[in-house]
Coordinates of C-alpha atoms in Angstrom, one line a residue:
X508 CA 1.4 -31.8 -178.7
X509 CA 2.6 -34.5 -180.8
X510 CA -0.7 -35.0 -181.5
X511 CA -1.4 -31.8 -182.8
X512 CA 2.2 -31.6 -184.8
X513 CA 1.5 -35.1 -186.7
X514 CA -2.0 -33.2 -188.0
X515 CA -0.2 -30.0 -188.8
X516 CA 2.3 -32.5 -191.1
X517 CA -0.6 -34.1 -192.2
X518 CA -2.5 -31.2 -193.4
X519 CA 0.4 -29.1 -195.6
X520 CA 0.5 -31.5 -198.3
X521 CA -3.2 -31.2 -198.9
X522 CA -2.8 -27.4 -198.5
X523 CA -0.3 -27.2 -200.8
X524 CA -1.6 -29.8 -203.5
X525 CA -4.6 -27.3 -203.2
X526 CA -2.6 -24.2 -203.9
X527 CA -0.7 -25.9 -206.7
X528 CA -3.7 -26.6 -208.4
X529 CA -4.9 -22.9 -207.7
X530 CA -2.1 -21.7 -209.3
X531 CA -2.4 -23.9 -212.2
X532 CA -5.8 -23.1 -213.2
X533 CA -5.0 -20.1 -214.4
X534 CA -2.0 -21.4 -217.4
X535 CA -3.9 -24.5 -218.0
X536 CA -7.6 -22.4 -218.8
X537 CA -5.6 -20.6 -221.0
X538 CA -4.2 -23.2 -222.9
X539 CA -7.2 -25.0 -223.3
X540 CA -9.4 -21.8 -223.8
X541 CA -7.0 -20.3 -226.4
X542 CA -5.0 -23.3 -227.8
X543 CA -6.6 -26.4 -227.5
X544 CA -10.3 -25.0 -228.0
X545 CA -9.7 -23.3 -231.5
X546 CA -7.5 -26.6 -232.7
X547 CA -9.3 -29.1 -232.1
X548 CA -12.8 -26.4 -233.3
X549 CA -10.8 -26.3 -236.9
X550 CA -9.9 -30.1 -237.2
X551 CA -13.5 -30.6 -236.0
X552 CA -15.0 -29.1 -239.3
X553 CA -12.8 -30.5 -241.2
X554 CA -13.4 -34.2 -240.3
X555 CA -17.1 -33.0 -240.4
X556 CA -16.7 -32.1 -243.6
X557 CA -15.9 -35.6 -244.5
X558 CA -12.6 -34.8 -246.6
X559 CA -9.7 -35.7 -244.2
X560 CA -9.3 -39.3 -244.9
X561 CA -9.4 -38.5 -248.4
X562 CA -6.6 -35.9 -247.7
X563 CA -4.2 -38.0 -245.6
X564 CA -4.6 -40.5 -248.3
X565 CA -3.1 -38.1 -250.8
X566 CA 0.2 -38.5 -252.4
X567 CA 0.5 -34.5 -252.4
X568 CA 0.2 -34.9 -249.0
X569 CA 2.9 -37.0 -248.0
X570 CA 5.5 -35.0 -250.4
X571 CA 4.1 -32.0 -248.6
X572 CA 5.0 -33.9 -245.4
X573 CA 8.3 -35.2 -246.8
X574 CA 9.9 -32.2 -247.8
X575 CA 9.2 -30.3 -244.9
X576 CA 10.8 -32.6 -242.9
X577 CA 13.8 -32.7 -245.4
X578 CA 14.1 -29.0 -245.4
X579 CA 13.9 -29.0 -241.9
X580 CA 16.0 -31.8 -241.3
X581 CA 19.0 -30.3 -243.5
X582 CA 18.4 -26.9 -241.8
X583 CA 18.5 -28.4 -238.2
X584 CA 22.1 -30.0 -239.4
X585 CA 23.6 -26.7 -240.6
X586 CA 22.4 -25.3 -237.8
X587 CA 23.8 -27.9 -235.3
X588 CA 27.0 -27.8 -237.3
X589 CA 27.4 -23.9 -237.1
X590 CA 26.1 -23.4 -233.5
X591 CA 29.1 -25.9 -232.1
X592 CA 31.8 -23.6 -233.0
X593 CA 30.4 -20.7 -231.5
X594 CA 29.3 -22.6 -228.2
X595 CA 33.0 -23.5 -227.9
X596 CA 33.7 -20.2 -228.5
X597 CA 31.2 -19.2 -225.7
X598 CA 31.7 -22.0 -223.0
X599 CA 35.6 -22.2 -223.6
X600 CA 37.3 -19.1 -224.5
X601 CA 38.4 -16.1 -222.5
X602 CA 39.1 -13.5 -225.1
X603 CA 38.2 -9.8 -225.8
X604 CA 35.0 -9.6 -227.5
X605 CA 33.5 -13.3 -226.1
X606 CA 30.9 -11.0 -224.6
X607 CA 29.8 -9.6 -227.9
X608 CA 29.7 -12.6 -229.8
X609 CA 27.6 -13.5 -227.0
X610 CA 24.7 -10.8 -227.5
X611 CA 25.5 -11.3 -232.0
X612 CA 24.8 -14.8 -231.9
X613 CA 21.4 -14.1 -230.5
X614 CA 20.2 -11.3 -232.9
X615 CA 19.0 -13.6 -235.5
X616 CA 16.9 -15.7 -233.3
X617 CA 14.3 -12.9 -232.2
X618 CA 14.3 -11.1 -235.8
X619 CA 10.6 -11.7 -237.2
X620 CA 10.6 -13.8 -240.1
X621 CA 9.2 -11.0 -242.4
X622 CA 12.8 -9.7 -241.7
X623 CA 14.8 -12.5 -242.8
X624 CA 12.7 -13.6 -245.3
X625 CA 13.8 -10.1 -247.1
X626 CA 17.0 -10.1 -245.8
X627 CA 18.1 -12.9 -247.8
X628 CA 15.9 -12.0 -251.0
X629 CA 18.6 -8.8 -250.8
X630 CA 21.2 -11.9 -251.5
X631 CA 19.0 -14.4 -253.5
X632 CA 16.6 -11.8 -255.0
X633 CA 14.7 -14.9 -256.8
X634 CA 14.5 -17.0 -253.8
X635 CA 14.7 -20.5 -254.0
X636 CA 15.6 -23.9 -251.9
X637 CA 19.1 -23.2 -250.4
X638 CA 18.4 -19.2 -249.1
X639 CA 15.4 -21.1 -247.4
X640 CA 17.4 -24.0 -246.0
X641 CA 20.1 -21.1 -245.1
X642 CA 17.6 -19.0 -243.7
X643 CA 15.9 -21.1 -241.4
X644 CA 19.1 -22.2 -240.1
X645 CA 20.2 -18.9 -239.5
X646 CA 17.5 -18.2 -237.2
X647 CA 18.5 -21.5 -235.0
X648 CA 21.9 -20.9 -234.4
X649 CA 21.5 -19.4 -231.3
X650 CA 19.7 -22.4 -230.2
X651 CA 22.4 -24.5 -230.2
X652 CA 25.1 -22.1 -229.5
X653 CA 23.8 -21.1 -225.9
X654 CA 22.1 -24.4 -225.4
X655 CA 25.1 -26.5 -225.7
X656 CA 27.5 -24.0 -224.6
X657 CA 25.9 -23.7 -220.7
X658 CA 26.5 -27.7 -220.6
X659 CA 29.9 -27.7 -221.8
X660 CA 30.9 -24.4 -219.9
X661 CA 30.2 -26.9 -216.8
X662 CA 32.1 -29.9 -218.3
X663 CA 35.0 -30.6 -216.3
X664 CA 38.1 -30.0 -218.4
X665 CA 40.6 -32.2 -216.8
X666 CA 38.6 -35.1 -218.6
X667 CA 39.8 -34.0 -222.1
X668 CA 43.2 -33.0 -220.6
X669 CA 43.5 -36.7 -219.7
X670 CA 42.5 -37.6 -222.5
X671 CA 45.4 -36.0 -224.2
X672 CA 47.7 -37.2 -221.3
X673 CA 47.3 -40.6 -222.7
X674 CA 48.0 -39.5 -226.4
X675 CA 44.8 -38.9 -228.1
X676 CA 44.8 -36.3 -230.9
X677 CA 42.5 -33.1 -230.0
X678 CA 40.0 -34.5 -232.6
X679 CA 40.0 -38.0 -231.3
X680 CA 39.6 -36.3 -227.3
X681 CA 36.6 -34.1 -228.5
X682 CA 35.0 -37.0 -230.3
X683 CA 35.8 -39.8 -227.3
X684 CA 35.4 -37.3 -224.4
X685 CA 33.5 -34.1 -225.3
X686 CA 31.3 -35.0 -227.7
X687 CA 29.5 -37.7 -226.3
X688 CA 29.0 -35.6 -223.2
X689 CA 27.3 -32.7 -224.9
X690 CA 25.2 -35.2 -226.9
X691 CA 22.1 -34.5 -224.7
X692 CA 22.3 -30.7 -225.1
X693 CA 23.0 -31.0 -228.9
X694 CA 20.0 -33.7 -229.2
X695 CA 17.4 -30.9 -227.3
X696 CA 18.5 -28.0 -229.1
X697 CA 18.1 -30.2 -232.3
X698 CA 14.4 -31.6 -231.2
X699 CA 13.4 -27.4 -230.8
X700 CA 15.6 -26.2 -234.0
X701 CA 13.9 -29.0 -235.8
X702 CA 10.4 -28.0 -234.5
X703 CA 11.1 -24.1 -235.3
X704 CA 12.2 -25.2 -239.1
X705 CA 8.9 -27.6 -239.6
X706 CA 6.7 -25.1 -239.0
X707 CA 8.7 -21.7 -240.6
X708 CA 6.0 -19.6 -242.3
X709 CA 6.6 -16.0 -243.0
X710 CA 10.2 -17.6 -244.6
X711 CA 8.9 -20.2 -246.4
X712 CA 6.6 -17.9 -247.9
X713 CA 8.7 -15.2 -249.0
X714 CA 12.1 -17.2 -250.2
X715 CA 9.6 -20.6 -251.4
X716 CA 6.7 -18.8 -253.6
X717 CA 4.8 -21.3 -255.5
X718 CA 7.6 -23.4 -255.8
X719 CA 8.5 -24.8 -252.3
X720 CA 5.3 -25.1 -249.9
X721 CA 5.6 -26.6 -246.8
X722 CA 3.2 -27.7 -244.3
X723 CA 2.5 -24.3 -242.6
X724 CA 2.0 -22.7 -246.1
X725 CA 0.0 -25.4 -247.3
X726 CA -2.3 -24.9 -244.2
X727 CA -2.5 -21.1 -245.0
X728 CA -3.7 -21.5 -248.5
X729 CA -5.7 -24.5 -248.1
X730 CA -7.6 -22.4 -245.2
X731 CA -7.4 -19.0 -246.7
X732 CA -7.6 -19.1 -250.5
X733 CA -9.6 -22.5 -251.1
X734 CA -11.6 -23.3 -248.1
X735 CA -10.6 -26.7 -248.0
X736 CA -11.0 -27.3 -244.4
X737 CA -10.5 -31.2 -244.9
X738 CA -7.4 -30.6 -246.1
X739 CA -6.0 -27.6 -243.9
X740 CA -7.4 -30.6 -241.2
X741 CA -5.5 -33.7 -242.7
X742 CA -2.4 -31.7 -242.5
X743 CA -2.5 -30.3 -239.5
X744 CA -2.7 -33.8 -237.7
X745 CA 0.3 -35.0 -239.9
X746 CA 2.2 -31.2 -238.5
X747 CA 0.7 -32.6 -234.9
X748 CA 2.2 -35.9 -235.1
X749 CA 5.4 -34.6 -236.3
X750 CA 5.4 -31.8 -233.4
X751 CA 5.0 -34.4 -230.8
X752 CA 7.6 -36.1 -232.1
X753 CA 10.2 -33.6 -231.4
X754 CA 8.9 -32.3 -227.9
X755 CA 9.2 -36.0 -226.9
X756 CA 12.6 -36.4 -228.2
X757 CA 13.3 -33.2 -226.7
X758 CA 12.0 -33.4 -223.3
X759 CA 14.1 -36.7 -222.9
X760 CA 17.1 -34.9 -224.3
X761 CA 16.6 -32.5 -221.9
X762 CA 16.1 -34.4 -218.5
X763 CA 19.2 -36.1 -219.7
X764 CA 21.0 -32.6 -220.2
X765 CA 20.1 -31.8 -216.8
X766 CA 21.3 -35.0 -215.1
X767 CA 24.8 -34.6 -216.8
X768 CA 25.2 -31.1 -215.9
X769 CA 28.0 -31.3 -213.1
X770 CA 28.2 -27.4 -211.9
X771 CA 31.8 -25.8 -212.4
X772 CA 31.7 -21.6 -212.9
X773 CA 32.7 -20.6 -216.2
X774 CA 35.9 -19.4 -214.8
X775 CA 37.2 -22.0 -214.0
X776 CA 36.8 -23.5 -217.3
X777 CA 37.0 -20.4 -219.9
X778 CA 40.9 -19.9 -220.9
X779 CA 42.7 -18.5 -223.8
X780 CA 43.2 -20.9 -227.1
X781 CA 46.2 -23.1 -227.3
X782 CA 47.1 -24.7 -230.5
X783 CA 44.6 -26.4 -232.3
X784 CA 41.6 -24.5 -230.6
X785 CA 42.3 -21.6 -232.5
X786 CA 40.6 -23.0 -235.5
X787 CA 37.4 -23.6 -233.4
X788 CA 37.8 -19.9 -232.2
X789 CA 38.2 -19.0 -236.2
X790 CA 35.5 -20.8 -237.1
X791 CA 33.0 -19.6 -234.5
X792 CA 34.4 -16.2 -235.6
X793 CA 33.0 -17.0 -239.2
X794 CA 29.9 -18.1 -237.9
X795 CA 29.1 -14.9 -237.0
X796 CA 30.8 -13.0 -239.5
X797 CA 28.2 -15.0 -241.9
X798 CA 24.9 -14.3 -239.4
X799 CA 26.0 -11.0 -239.8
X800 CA 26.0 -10.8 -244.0
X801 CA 22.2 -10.8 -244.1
X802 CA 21.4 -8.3 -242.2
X803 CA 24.1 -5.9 -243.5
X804 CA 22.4 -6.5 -247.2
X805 CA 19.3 -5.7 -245.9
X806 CA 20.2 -2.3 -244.6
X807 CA 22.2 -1.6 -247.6
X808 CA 19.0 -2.8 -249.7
X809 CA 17.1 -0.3 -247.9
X810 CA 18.8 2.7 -248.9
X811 CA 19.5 1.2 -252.8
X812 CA 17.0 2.5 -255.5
X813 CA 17.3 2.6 -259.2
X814 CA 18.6 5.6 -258.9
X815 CA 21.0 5.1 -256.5
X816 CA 21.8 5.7 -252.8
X817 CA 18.5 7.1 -251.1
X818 CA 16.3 7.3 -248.0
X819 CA 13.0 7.2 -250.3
X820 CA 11.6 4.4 -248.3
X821 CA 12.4 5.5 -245.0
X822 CA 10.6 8.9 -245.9
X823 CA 7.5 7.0 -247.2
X824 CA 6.6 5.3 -243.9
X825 CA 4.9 8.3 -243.0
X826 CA 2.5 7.7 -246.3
X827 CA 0.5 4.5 -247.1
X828 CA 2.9 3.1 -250.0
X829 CA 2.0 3.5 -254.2
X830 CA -1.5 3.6 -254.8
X831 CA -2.1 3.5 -251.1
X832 CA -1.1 0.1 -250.8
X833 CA -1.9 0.3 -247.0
X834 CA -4.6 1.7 -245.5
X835 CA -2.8 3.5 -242.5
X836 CA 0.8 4.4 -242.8
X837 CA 3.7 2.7 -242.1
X838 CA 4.3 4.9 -238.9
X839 CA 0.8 3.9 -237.1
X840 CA 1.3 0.5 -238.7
X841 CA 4.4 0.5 -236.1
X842 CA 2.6 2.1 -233.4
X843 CA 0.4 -0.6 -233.6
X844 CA 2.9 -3.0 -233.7
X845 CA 4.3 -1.7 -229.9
X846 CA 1.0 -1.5 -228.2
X847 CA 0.0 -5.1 -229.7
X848 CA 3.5 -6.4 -228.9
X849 CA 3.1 -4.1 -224.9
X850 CA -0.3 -6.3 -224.3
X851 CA 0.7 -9.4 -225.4
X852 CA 4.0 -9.5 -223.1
X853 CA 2.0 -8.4 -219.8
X854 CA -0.5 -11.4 -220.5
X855 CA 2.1 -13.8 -221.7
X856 CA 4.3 -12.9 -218.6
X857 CA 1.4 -13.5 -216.2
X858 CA 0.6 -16.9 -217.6
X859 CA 4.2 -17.8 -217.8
X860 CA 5.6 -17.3 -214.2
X861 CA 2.1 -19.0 -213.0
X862 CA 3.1 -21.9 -215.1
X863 CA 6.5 -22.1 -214.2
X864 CA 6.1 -21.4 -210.4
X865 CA 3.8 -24.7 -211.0
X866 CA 6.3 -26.5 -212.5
X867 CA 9.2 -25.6 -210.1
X868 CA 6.8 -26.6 -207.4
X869 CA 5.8 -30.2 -209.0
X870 CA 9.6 -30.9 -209.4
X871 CA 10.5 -30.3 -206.1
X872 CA 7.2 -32.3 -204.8
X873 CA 8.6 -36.0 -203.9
X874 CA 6.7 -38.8 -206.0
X875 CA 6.2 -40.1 -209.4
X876 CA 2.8 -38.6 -210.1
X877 CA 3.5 -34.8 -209.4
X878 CA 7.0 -35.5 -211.5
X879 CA 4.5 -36.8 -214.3
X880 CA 2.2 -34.2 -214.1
X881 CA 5.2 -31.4 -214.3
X882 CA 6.0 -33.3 -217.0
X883 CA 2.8 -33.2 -219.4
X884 CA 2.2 -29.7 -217.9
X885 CA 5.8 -28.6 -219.7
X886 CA 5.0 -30.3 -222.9
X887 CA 1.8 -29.0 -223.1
X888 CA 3.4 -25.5 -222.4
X889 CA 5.5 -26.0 -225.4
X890 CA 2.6 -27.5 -227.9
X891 CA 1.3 -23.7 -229.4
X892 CA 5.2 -23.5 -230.8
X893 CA 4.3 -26.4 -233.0
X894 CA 1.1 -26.0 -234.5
X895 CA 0.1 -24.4 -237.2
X896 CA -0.5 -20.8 -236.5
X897 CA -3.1 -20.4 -239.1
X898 CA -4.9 -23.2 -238.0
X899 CA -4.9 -21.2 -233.9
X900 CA -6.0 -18.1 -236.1
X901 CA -8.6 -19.3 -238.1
X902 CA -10.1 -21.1 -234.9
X903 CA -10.5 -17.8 -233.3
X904 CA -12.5 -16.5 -235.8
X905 CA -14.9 -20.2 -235.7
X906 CA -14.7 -20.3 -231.7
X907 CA -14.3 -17.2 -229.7
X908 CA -18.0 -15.4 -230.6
X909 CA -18.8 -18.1 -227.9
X910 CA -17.3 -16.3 -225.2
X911 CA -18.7 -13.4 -223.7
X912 CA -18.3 -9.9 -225.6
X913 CA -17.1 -11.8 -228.9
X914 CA -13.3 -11.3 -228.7
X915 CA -13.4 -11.7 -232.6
X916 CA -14.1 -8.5 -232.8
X917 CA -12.2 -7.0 -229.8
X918 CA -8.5 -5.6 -229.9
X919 CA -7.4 -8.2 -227.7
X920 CA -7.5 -10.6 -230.5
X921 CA -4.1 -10.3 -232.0
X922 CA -2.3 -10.0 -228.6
X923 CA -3.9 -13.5 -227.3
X924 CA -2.6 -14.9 -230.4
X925 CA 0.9 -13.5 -229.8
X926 CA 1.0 -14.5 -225.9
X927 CA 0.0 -17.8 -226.8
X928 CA 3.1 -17.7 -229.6
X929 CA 5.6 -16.5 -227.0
X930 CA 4.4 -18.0 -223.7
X931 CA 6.7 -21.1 -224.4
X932 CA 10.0 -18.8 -224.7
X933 CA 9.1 -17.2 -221.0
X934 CA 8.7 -20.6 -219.1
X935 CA 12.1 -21.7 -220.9
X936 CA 13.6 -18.6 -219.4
X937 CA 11.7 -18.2 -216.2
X938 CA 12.1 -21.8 -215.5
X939 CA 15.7 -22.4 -215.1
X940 CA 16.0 -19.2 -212.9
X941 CA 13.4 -20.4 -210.6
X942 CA 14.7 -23.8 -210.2
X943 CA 18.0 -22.4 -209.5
X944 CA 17.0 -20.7 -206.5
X945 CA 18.0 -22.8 -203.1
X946 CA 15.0 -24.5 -201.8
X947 CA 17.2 -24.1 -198.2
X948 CA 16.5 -20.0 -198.2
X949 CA 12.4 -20.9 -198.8
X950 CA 12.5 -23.5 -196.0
X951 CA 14.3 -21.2 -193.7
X952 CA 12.1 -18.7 -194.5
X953 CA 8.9 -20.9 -194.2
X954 CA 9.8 -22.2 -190.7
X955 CA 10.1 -18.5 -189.5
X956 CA 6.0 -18.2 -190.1
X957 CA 6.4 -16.8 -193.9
X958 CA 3.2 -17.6 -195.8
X959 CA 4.0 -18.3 -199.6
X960 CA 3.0 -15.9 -201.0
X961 CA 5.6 -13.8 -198.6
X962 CA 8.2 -16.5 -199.3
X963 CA 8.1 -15.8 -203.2
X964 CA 7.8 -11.8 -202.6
X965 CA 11.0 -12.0 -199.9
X966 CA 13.0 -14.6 -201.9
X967 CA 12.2 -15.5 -205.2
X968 CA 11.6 -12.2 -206.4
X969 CA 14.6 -10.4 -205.4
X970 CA 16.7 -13.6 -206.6
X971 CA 15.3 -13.8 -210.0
X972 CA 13.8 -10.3 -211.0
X973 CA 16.9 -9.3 -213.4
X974 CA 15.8 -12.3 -215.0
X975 CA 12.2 -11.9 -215.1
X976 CA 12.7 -8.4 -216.3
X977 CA 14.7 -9.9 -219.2
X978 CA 12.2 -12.9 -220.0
X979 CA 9.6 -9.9 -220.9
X980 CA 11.7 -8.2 -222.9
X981 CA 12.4 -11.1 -225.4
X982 CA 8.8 -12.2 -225.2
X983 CA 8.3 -8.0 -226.5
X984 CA 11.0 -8.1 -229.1
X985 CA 9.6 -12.1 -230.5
X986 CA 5.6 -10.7 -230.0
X987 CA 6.8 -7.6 -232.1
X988 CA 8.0 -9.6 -235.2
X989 CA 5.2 -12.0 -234.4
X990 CA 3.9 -12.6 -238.3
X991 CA 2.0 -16.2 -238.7
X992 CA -1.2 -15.7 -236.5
X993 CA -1.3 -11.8 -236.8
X994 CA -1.4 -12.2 -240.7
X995 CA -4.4 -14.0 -240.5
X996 CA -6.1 -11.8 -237.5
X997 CA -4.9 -8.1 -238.3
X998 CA -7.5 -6.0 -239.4
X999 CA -6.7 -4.1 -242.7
X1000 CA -7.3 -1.2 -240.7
X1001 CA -4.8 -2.1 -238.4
X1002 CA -2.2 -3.8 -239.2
X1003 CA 1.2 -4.4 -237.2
X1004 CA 4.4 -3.4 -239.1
X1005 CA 5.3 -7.1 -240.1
X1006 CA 1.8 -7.7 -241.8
X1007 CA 2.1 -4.1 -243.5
X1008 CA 5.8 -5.3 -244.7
X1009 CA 4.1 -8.3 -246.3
X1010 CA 1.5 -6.3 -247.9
X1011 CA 4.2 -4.3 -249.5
X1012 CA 6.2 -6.4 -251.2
X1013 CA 2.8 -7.8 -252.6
X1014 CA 2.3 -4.7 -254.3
X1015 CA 4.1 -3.8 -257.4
X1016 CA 6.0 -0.9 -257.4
X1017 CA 9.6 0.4 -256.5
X1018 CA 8.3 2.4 -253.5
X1019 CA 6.5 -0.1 -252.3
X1020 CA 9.4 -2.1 -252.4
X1021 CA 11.5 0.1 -250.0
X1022 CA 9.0 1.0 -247.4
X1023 CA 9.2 -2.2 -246.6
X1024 CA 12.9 -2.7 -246.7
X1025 CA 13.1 0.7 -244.9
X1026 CA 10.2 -0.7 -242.3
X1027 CA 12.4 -3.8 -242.1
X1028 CA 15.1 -2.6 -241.3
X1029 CA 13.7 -0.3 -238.5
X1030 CA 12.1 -3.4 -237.0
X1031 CA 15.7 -5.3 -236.9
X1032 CA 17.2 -2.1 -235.5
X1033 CA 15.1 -1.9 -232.4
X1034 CA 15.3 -5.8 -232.1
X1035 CA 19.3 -5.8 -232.3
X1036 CA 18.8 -2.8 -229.5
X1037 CA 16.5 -4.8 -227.4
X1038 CA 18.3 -8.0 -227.4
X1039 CA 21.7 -5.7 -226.4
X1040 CA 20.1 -4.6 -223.1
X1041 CA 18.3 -7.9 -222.3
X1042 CA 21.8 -9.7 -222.5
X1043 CA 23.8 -6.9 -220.9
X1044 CA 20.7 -6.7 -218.0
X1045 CA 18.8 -9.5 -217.4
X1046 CA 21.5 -12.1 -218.4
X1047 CA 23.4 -14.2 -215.3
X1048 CA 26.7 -15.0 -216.7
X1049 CA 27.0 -18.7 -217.7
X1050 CA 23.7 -18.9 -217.6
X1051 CA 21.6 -19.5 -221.0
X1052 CA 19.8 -16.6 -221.9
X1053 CA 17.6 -18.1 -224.5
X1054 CA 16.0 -20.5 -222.5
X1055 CA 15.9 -23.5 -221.2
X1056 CA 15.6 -26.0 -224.5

């Protein structure tokens, strides 16, 4: 019998080092398939072509390289600066209204770039350096806000109270006490706000013009309108190195964040303001009150023509623009934008829970090899945020007549390039949820005879499906703003409604000019709809609904 029982033991780790690896062929083909494939196709040709030592030895280069990570760098820092007011505000504070603040914050985060771009043109109508700074900031608040604000919500406040005890100011008690324990949260939201700014496209394009190229753009034209492989090449390794960069500094941010985290509820910490604090509450108030000014100029630009007040653009969606400046209209341009945006989540949903059942699994697996192998497995996860989305495109279109039925050709294309955008933001969510879940109830249930595939139907699923039904819904509102691989893959002939919006304000012409204020500001109104029901949904309170960063 013991015999028999020390064979049984023997035998499970194989058995489930076998179905680990079963699980994780699925994520892992993907990635390599659609990610790593098509990369390393396009940097191929271009070393081919012989060019890309040339390139990287190009002065044009390195002030390519040097103000993107200046722009970036100053965005992340307004970003970090206005997201710590708020996360007080969210971790700290029980007022009327915390709740909404708590949904606002997160608007601007999962508003397609397109959006924003023209959203602060309606404030800066000739662009320039500090609405782009501004503007990629303003989509990285959020970040920090709910990143830092689920560590602090579990500080315990009887350390600052102490602190105060003894006679220290409340500045000197958040600087001594606070701030160096929320350091590893604000250093990982920073590593991922950073990334996001490096590689900003559809902003950068609209609020930079000719002026201000980063990177990204300079990958896009060099690709697009020249050719020059060797160069779209060169630059994408120095966009590579610099993406590495932050994931590492991120992931170790982040393993940090989690061993601080010492778990108190929020109500036991949230109270209302006393003295001082009620500058922090006023400022996170402002915060807001500012996130909000774009996107209040860019419905009132929607309905502002020459003439005056009018709903000329809104009207014109159901035509294709001045001198048919699309070739569909700007109502099956949408239509296409929810069935792309439908297809994408289901496949980026089914990769993402695979990879993060994988991961949870590999954590909770005792040694240092399956705790490194989680480890490259999440940073690989995270890579397709990083890299130039032009480059993924336009190695489609070298790599994937390869694979049986040509997908260039196939409908599928433009939803494999938005899964592969938006897989990243579903592990962050899905992965904290399933780690939360107490390995005890799965024990329990696996020592009654439960197979695991009955173990994850009986208690995983019940105890996370709120927040599996709200992971898919922010992968469907970010896959249907989704602009820098589907400008490069959308068909003329089908276009989503971001890629028409570009091709509008392209065009000369007034009406042009308000479809796609008008299309816009439809796009921000279902977003801002969306992201209401996933928080009031799918959110656990004191939980971080953006993700795991």
């Amino acid at each position: 019998m013991a015999h028999a029982t020390r064979r049984l033991s023997s035998s499970r780790p194989t058995f489930r080092g076998t179905g680990l690896a079963a699980l994780a062929v699925l994520p892992l083909g993907f990635l390599v398939v659609f990610f790593a494939w098509p990369v390393a196709a396009i940097i191929g040709r271009g070393f081919g072509s012989g060019g890309v030592g040339t390139a990287i030895g190009d002065p044009l280069t390195w002030k390519l390289a040097g103000f993107t990570v200046a722009s970036a760098g100053v965005s992340t820092i307004v970003a970090v600066l206005a997201g710590l007011p708020v996360a007080f505000l969210l971790a700290r504070v029980r007022l009327p209204g915390v709740s909404l603040v708590r949904t606002l914050v997160l608007v601007p985060f999962v508003l397609p770039t397109v959006v924003v771009g023209l959203a602060f043109r309606a404030l800066w109508p000739d662009g320039g350096l500090l609405p782009l700074v501004l503007a990629n900031a303003f989509f990285n608040v959020a970040v920090v806000a709910r990143t830092v604000s689920g560590l602090w919500s579990h500080l315990d406040p009887r350390t600052v109270d102490a602190a105060r005890a003894l006679g220290a100011s409340p500045w000197r008690a958040f600087r001594s006490v606070t701030l160096p324990a929320l350091a590893p949260a604000i250093a990982s939201s920073a590593a991922v706000v950073f990334l996001f700014c490096a590689t900003s496209f559809g902003v950068v394009l609209i609020l930079g013009g000719a002026k201000y190229r980063t990177l990204e753009t300079e990958i896009y034209l060099r690709t697009v309108e020249l050719l020059d492989l060797s160069g779209a090449a060169a630059l994408s390794l120095v966009q590579f190195a610099a993406v590495v960069a932050a994931l590492v500094v991120g992931a170790l941010a982040r393993r940090r964040r989690e061993n601080a985290v010492r778990l108190r509820s929020r109500s036991e910490t949230a109270r209302r303001p006393r003295g001082g604090e009620w500058w922090a509450v006023t400022a996170g108030l402002a915060v807001i009150a500012l996130l909000m000014t774009p996107i209040v100029a860019l419905l009132v630009e929607s309905v502002s023509t020459s003439d005056g007040w009018s709903l000329a653009g809104y009207e014109a969606l159901a035509g294709q623009g001045s001198r048919n400046a699309l070739q569909v209209s700007g109502w099956d341009a949408a239509s296409m934008s929810l069935r792309t945006a439908f297809d994408a989540t289901t496949l980026a949903m089914i990769i993402g829970v695979l990879a993060s059942v994988v991961l949870v699994a590999l954590r909770r697996t005792p040694g240092r090899l399956a705790r490194g192998m989680g480890e490259t497995m999440d940073a690989a996860l995270m890579l397709p945020l990083g890299v130039s989305a032009v480059t993924v495109g336009f190695g489609y279109l070298v790599t994937l007549d390869a694979l049986p039925g040509d997908l260039r050709t196939s409908p599928l294309l433009v939803p494999l390039a938005q899964a592969l955008v938006i897989i990243p933001l579903i592990v962050r969510m899905v992965l904290p949820v399933l780690r939360s879940v107490d390995v005890r109830l799965r024990q329990a249930a696996s020592t009654l005879g439960a197979s695991p595939g009955r173990v994850w139907r009986e208690i995983d699923l019940p105890l996370t499906a709120r927040s599996l039904v709200a992971a898919a819904g922010f992968g469907y509102v970010v896959a249907l703003g989704e602009f820098g691989a589907t400008s490069f893959l959308a068909r003329p002939d089908a276009p989503t409604l971001p890629v028409a919006v570009a091709t509008l304000i392209s065009r000369p012409g007034e009406l042009n000019n308000q479809m796609a204020y008008a299309a816009c500001a439809l796009l921000m109104i279902v977003t801002v709809v969306a992201v209401v029901l996933i928080d009031r949904f799918g959110a656990v309170r004191g939980q971080n609904s953006v993700g795991e960063f």
